[in-house]
XYZ file of C-alpha atoms in Angstrom:
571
model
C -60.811 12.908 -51.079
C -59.303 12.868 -47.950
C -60.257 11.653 -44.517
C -59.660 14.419 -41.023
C -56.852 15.177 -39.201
C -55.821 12.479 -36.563
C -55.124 13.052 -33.262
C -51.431 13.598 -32.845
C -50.025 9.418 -32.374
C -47.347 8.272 -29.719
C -44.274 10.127 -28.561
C -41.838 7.623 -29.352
C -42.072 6.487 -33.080
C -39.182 4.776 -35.428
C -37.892 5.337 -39.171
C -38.242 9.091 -40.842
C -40.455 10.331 -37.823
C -38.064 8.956 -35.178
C -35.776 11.736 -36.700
C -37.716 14.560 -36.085
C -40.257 14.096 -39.355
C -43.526 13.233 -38.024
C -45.146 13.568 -41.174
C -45.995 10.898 -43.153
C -44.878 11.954 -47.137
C -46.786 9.024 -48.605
C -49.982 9.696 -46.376
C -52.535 11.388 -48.875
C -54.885 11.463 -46.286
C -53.765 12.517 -42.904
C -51.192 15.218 -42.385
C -49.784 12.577 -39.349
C -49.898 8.172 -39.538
C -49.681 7.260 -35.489
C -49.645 4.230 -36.844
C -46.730 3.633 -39.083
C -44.594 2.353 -36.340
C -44.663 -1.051 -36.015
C -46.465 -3.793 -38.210
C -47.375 -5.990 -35.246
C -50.973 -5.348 -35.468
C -52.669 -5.796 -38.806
C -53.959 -1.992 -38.817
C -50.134 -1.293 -37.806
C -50.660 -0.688 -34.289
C -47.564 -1.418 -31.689
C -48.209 -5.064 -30.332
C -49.829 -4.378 -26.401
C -47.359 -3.574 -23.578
C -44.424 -3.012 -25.787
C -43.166 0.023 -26.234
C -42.354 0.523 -30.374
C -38.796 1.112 -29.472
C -37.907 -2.329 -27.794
C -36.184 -5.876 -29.359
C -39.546 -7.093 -28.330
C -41.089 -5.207 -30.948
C -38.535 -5.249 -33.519
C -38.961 -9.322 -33.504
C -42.655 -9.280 -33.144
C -42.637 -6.574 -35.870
C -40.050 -8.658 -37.747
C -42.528 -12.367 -37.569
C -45.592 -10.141 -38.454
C -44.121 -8.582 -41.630
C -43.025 -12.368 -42.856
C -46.590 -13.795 -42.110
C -48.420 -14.736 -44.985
C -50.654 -11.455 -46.010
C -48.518 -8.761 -44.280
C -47.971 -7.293 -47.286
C -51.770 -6.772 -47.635
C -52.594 -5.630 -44.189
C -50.209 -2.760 -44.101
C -52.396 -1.010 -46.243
C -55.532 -1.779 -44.212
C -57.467 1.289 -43.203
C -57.459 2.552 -39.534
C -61.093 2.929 -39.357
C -64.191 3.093 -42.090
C -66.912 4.755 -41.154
C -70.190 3.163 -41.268
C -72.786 2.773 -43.838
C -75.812 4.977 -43.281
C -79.570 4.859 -44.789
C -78.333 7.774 -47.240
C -75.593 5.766 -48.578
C -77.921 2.538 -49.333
C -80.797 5.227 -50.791
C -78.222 6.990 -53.208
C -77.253 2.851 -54.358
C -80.966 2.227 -54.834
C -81.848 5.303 -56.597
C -78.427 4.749 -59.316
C -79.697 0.701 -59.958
C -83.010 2.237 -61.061
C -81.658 5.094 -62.707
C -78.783 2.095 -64.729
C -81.810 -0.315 -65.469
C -83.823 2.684 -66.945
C -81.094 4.489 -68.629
C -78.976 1.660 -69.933
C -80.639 -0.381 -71.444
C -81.105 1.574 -74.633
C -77.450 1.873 -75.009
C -74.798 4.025 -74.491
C -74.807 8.081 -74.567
C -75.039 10.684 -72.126
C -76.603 8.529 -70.116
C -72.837 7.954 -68.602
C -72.695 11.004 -67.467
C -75.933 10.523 -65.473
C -74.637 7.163 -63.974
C -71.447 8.844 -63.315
C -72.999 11.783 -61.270
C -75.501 9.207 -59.597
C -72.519 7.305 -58.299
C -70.819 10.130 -57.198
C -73.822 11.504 -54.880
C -73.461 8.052 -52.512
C -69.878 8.382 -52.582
C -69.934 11.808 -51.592
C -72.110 10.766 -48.635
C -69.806 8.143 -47.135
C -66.645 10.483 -47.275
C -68.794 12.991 -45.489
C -69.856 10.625 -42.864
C -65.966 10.076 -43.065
C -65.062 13.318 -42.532
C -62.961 13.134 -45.915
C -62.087 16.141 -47.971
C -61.178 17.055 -51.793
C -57.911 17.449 -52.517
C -56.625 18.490 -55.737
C -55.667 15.186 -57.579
C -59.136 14.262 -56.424
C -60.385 16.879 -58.405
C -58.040 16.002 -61.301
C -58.891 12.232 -61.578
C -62.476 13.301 -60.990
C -62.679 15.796 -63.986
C -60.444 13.152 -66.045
C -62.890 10.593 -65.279
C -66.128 13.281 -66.136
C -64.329 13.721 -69.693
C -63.546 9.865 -70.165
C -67.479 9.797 -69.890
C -68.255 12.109 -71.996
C -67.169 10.491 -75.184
C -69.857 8.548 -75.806
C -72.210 10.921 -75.794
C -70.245 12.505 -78.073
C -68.934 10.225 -80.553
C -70.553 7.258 -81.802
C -67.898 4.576 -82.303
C -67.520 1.418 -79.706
C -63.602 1.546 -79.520
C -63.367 4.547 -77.449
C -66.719 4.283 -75.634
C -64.906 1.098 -74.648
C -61.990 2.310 -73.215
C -64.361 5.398 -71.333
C -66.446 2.371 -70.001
C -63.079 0.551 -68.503
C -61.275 4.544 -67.418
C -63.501 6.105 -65.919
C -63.926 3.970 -62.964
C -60.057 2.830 -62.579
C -60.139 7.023 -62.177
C -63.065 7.374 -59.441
C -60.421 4.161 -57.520
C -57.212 6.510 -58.028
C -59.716 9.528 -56.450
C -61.087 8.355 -53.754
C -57.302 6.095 -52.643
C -55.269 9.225 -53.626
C -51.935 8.008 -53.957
C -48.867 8.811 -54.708
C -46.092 6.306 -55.031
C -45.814 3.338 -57.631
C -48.464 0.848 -55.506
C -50.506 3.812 -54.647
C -51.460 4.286 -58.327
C -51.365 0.968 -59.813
C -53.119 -0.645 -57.174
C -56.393 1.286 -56.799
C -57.268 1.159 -60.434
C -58.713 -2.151 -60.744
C -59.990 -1.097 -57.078
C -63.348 -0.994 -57.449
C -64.048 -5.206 -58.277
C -62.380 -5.812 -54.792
C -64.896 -3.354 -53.286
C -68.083 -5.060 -54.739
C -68.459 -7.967 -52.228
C -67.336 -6.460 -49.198
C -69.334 -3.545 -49.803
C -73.087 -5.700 -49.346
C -71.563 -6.964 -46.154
C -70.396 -3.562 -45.026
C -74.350 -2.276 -45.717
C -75.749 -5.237 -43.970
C -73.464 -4.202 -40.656
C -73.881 -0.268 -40.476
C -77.446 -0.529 -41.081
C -78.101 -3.190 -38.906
C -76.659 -1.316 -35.748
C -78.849 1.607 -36.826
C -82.268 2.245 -35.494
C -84.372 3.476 -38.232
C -85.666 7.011 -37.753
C -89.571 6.888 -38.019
C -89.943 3.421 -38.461
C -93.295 3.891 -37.007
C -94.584 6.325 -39.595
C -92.460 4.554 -42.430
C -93.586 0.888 -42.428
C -97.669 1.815 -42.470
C -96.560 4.046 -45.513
C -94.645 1.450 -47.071
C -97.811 -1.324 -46.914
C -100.485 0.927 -47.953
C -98.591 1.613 -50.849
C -97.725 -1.746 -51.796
C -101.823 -2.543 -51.292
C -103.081 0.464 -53.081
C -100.304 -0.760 -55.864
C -102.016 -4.517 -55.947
C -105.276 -3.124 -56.199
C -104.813 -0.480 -59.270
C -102.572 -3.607 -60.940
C -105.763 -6.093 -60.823
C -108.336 -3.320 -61.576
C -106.594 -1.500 -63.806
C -106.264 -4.593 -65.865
C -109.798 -5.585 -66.004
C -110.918 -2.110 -66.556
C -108.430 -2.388 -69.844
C -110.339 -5.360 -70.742
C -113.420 -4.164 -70.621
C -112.932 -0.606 -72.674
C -110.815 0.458 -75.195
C -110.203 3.955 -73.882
C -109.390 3.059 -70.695
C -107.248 0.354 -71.757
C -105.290 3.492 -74.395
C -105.576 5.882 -71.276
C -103.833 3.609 -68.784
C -101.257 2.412 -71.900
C -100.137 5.721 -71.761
C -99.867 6.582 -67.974
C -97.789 2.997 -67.981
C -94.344 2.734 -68.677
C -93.450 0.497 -71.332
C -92.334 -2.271 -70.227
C -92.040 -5.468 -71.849
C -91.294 -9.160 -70.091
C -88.523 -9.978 -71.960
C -86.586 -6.829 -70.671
C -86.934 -7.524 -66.800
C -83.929 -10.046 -66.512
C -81.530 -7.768 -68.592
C -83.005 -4.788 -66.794
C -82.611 -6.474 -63.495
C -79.111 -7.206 -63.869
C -78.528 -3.644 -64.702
C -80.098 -2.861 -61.540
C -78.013 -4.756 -59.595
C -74.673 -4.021 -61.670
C -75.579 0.018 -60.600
C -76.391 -0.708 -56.995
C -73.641 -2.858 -56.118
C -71.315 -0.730 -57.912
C -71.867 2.340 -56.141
C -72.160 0.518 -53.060
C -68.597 -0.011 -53.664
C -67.492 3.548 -54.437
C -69.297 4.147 -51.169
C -67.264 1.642 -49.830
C -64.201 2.745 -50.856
C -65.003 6.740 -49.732
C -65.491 5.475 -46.224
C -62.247 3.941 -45.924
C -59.792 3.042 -48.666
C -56.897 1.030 -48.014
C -53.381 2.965 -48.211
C -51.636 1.072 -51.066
C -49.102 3.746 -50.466
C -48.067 1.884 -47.296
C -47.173 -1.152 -49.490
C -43.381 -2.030 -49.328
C -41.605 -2.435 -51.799
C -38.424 -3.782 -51.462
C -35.090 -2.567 -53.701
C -33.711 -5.741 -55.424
C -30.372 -6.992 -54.592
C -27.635 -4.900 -55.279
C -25.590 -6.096 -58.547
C -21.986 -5.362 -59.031
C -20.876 -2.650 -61.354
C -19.780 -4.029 -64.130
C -22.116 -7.341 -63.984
C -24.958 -4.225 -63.998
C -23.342 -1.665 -66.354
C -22.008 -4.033 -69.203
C -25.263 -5.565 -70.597
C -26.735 -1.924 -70.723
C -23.566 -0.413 -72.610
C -23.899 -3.070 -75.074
C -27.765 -2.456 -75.500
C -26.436 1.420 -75.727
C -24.119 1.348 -78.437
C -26.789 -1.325 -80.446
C -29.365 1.493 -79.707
C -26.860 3.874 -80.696
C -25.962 1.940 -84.041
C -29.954 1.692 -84.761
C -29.897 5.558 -84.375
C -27.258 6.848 -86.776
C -28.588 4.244 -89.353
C -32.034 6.114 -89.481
C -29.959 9.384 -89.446
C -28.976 8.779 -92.082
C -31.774 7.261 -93.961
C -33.372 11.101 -93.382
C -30.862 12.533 -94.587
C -30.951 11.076 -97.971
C -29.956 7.585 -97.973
C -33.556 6.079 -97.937
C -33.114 5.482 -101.500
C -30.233 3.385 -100.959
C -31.508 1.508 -98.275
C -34.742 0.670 -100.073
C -32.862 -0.324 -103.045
C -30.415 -3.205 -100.890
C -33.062 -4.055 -99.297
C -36.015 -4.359 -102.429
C -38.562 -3.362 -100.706
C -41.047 -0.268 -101.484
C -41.464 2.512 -99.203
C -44.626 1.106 -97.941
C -43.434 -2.148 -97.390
C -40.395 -1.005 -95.189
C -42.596 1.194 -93.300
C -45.154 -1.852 -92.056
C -42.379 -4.101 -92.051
C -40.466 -2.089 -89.338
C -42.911 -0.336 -86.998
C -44.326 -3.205 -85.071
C -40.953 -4.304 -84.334
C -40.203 -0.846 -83.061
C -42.973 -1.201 -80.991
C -42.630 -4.042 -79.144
C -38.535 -2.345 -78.354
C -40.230 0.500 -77.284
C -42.224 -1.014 -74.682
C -39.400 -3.869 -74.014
C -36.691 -0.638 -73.270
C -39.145 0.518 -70.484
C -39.291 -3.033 -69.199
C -35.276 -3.367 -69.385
C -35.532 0.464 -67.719
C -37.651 -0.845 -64.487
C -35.802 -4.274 -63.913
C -32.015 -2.137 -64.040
C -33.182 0.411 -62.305
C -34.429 -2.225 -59.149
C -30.913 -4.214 -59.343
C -29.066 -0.921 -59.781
C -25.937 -0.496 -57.857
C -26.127 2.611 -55.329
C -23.732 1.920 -52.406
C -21.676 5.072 -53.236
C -22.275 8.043 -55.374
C -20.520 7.203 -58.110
C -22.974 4.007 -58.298
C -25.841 6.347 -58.645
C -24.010 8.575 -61.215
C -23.349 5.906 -63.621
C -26.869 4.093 -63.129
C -28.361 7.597 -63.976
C -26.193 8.302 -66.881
C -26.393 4.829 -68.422
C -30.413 4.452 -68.051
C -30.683 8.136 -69.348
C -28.428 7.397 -72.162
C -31.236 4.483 -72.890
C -34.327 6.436 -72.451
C -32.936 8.939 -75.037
C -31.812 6.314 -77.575
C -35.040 4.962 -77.479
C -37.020 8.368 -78.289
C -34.980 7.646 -81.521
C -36.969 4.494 -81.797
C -40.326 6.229 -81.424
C -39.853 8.543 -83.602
C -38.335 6.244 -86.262
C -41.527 4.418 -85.231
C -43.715 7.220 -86.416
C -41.870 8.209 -89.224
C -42.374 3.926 -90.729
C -45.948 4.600 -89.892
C -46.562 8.083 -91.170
C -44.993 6.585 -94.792
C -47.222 3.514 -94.180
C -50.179 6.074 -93.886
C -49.646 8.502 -96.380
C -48.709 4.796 -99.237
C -51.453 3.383 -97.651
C -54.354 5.348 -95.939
C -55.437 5.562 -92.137
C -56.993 2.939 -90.225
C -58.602 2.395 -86.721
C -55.629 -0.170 -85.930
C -52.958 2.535 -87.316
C -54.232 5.057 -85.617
C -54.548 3.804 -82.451
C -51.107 2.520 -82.464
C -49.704 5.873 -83.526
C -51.197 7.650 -80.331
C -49.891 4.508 -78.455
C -46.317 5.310 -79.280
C -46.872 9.252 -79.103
C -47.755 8.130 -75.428
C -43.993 5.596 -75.208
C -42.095 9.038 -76.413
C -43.874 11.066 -73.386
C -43.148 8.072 -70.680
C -39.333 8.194 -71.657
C -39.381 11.792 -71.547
C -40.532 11.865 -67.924
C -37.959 9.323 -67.154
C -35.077 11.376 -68.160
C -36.926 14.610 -66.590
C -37.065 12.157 -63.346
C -33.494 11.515 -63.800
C -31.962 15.102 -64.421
C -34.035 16.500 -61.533
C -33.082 13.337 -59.328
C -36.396 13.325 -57.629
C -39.305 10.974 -58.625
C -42.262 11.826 -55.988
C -44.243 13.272 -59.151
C -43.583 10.271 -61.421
C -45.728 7.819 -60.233
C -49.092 9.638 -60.784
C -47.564 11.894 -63.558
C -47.199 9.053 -65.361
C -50.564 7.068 -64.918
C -52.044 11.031 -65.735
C -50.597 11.103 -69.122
C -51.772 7.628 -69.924
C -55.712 8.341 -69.209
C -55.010 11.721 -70.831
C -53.714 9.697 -73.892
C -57.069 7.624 -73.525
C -59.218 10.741 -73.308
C -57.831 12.737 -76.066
C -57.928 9.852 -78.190
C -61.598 9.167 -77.665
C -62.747 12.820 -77.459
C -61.226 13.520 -80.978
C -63.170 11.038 -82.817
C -60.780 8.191 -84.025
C -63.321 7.041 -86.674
C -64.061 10.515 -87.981
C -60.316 11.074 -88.240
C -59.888 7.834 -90.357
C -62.467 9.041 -92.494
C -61.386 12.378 -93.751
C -57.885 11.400 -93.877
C -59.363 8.684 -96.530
C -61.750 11.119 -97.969
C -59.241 13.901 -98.048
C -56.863 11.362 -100.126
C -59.531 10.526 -102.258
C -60.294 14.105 -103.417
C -56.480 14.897 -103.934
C -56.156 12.004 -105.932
C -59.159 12.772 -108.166
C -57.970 16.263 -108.904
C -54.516 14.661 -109.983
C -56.377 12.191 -111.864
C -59.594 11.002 -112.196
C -58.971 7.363 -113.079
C -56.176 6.777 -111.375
C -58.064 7.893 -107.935
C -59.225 5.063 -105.823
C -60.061 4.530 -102.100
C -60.388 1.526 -99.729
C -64.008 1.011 -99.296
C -63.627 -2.163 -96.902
C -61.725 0.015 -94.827
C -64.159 3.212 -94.589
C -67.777 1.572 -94.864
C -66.858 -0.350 -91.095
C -66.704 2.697 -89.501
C -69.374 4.121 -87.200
C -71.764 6.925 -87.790
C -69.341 9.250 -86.739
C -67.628 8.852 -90.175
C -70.976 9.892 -91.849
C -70.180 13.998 -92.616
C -66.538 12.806 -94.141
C -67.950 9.638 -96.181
C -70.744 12.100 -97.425
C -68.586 13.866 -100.186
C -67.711 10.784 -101.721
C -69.170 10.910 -105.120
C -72.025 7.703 -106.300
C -71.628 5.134 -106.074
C -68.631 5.244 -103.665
C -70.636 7.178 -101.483
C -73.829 4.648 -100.998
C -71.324 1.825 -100.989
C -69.277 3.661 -97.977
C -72.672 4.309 -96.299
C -74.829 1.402 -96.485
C -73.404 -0.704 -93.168
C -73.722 2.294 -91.364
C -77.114 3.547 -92.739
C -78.140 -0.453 -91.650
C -77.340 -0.099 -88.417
C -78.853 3.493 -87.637
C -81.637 2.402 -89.365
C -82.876 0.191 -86.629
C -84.781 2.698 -84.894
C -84.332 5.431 -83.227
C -82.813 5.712 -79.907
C -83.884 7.586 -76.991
C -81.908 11.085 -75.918
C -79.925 9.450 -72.850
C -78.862 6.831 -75.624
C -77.853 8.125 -78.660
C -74.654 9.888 -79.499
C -74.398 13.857 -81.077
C -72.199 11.900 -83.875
C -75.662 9.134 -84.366
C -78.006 12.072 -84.344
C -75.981 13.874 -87.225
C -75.672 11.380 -89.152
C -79.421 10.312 -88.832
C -79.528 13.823 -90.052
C -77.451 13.650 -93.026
C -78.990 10.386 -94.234
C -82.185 11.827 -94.095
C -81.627 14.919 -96.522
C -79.250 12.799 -99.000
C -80.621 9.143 -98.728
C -78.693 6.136 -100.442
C -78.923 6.133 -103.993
C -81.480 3.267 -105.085
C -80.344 -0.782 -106.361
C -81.705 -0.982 -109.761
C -83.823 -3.761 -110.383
C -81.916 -6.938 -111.273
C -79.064 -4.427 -111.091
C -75.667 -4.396 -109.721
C -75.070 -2.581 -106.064
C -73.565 0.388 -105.493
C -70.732 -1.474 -103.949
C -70.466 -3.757 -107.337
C -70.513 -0.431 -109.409
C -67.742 1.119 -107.230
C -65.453 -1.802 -108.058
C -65.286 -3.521 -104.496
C -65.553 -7.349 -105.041
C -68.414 -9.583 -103.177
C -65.647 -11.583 -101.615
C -64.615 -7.979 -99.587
C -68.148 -7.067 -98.660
């Protein structure tokens, strides 16, 4: 969202606007900042009686950005508007609606929540005069899928990571920014907008006169006494006859004692929470404002030697698995007497952590990067681009250890996840070396934090857990059909999966199949949940379990589990 135009700002301003561009191309908010001219005033307003231009300002300007905090109050906003009754309703209405709804668990309630939240946010960027924009509308709808999965799919892992997205995406909406701070900074946003937001409600109401308060208060106390008196009566009327006491059972909600303080604190967790979206919708800071500051130039070859050296080792690393595809793998597992398997796991989390340490090496040269003169540039751009491709070598030799690991091996939640991890590495190098061929890097920034949350969306809206399970299930079969005997499948793996695993587990033959089945059929066995609670994945496998139930334990008899071969000590 975006807040209205401003009123055109002073005449006289200094840096890009001072030559003739008075728009601000960081601003996602305004199309003009009057106020990006001097840091003298913690909004960024030009100190009084000095005109923006003068070496009074330029010194004042100068002490101010050094202070303590400067850093911080450059991104203040210019105004917020204030909190109204509407705002404080929508907060009250989303506690009771969280207490209610998530208690049970999660589910589609999320989605509820999510839309809930979004009503008293919408209301303080409309007493804010703000507006959609189109990456609104794209961290928005990411955010609306990131909730979705748990109503979906049953497992925690994912419904996890939805939990933790979704509202680091609502932050990135309702900030909109664009460069490196004004995407990494709003994502944890919305714990810094908790506190302030109670004292921001307290303040906008408390200037406001409340409409009708004669009508509203008398309302208000007759129906807390007509409340007190059907509590008392109502209970000794329950007392007294059993049909009254069933009637007014069922025109009760059920509500036990023992629920109020986790129920309460629910409450409070979806007030104050969209309180703070609220918060944040009536005036987000401008983390694009946020300097950052180019790191000291480095001399050429102090800069450019310790990144041709980590070239040609790259480089080295890269015709060595050349040439294990094309046909020397045989060799190389022979010097090296290991199995296939075990030079697969042995190699891919040491992969990993280069991958991610290349992008780290990538950021730090690219700050101390020499770029007096163009050739500078040139050979900062050729050298890091020359990285960033040797190291898609490294994810996909990364993917090839694990795919060998998987197929010797089987899949697991851990593998998995790792695997989409490093699928995710490959795609951050190749928008570095797009950034670099192009030579412009406005759309990096949030094209980057956009393909992580994709990454985090996809992974949970395919259903990690029922992946792992027909991949294991599929292997299984394939096996059997080669040879019976020989055929076996990790059952300590498969039967800690969620219910979401249930449809693949379910053509297991007996016993594997009760063994595989018998955590999960425990823990969906503990009653059934309500709607708002309770996954599509839960409800089919509630479903499944119900036509085909676990094959009976004999009496004095072994398990399922002992008849399918897996040990006690693995249960």
């Amino acid at each position: 969202m975006a807040g209205p135009a401003v009123a055109p700002g002073p005449a006289a301003v200094s840096g890009p606007a001072a030559a003739g561009n008075p728009f601000d191309p960081y601003d996602p908010y305004d199309p003009y900042d009057p106020y990006r001219t001097a840091v003298s005033h913690p909004q960024g307003r030009p100190g009084p009686g000095r005109a923006p231009g003068s070496p009074g300002a330029s010194a004042s300007a100068s002490a101010s950005a050094s202070a303590p905090g400067a850093w911080l109050r450059r991104s203040d906003p210019e105004r917020r508007a204030a909190a109204t009754p509407k705002v404080l309703l929508a907060a009250l209405l989303t506690g009771l609606l969280t207490a209610w709804l998530l208690y049970d668990g999660l589910g589609p309630d999320l989605l509820v929540l999510g839309a809930a939240a979004t009503v008293g946010a919408g209301v303080a960027a409309r007493a804010a005069g703000r507006r959609i924009r189109p990456w609104t509308a794209v961290w928005s709808l990411l955010a609306l899928a990131l909730l979705a999965v748990p109503a979906w799919w049953d497992a925690g892992w994912p419904a996890a990571l939805a939990v933790v997205g979704a509202p680091a995406l609502a932050s990135l909406a309702l900030h909109g920014g664009r460069r490196w701070p004004g995407v990494l900074f709003p994502l944890p946003g919305i714990l810094w907008q908790l506190v302030p937001s109670a004292g921001w409600v307290w303040d906008g109401l408390g200037r406001r006169p409340l409409p009708g308060r004669g009508r509203i208060v008398p309302v208000l106390k007759a129906l807390a006494v007509a409340a007190a008196l059907l509590t008392v009566f109502g209970l000794l009327f329950a007392s007294a006859d059993a049909a009254m006491a069933d009637l007014l059972g069922s025109l009760s909600p059920d509500l036990e004692l023992d629920q109020l303080p986790g129920r309460g604190a629910l409450f409070a967790l979806g007030t104050v929470t969209t309180l703070g979206f609220a918060h944040m919708a009536a005036g987000p800071r401008r983390w694009d404002r946020t300097e950052i500051r180019p790191g000291r130039e480095r001399q050429r070859l102090e800069w450019a030697l310790p990144l041709v050296a980590l070239n040609l080792m790259f480089g080295v690393f890269a015709v060595i698995q050349a040439v294990v595809v094309l046909g020397g793998a045989d060799a190389v597992l022979s010097s090296t007497g290991m199995s296939r398997s075990e030079y697969a796991r042995q190699g891919f989390w040491q992969l990993s952590v280069i991958t991610v340490l290349t992008l780290v090496v990538v950021a730090v040269a690219k700050r101390w990067a020499p770029r007096t003169t163009a050739t500078d540039r040139r050979v900062a751009r050729i050298l890091l681009g020359l990285l960033c491709l040797l190291a898609l070598a490294v994810v996909a030799s990364a993917l090839g250890r694990m795919w060998f690991y998987v197929d010797a091996s089987g899949l697991t939640r851990l593998r998995l996840w790792v695997l989409v991890v490093e699928v995710w590495l490959g795609a951050v190098f190749l928008l570095l070396i797009a950034a670099g061929l192009t030579r412009r890097t406005g759309w990096l920034p949030r094209v980057v934090v956009l393909s992580g949350m994709l990454t985090v969306a996809v992974y949970g809206l395919m259903g990690p857990d029922a992946i792992v399970a027909e991949q294991n299930v599929a292997r299984y079969e394939q096996a059997r059909r080669d040879d019976t005997r020989a055929a076996t499948i990790d059952l300590r793996n498969v039967r800690r999966l969620s219910a979401d695993a249930v449809p693949a587990l379910d053509r297991l033959p007996e016993p594997h199949r009760s063994c595989a089945l018998q955590l999960i059929a425990q823990d969906l066995g503990g009653g059934a949940k309500p709607w708002y609670a309770t996954s599509l994945a839960a409800v089919r496998a509630r479903e499944i379990l119900a036509d085909r139930p676990l094959a009976d334990r004999p009496a004095n008899g072994p398990s399922a589990c002992d008849r399918a071969g897996l040990l006690y000590e693995d249960l």
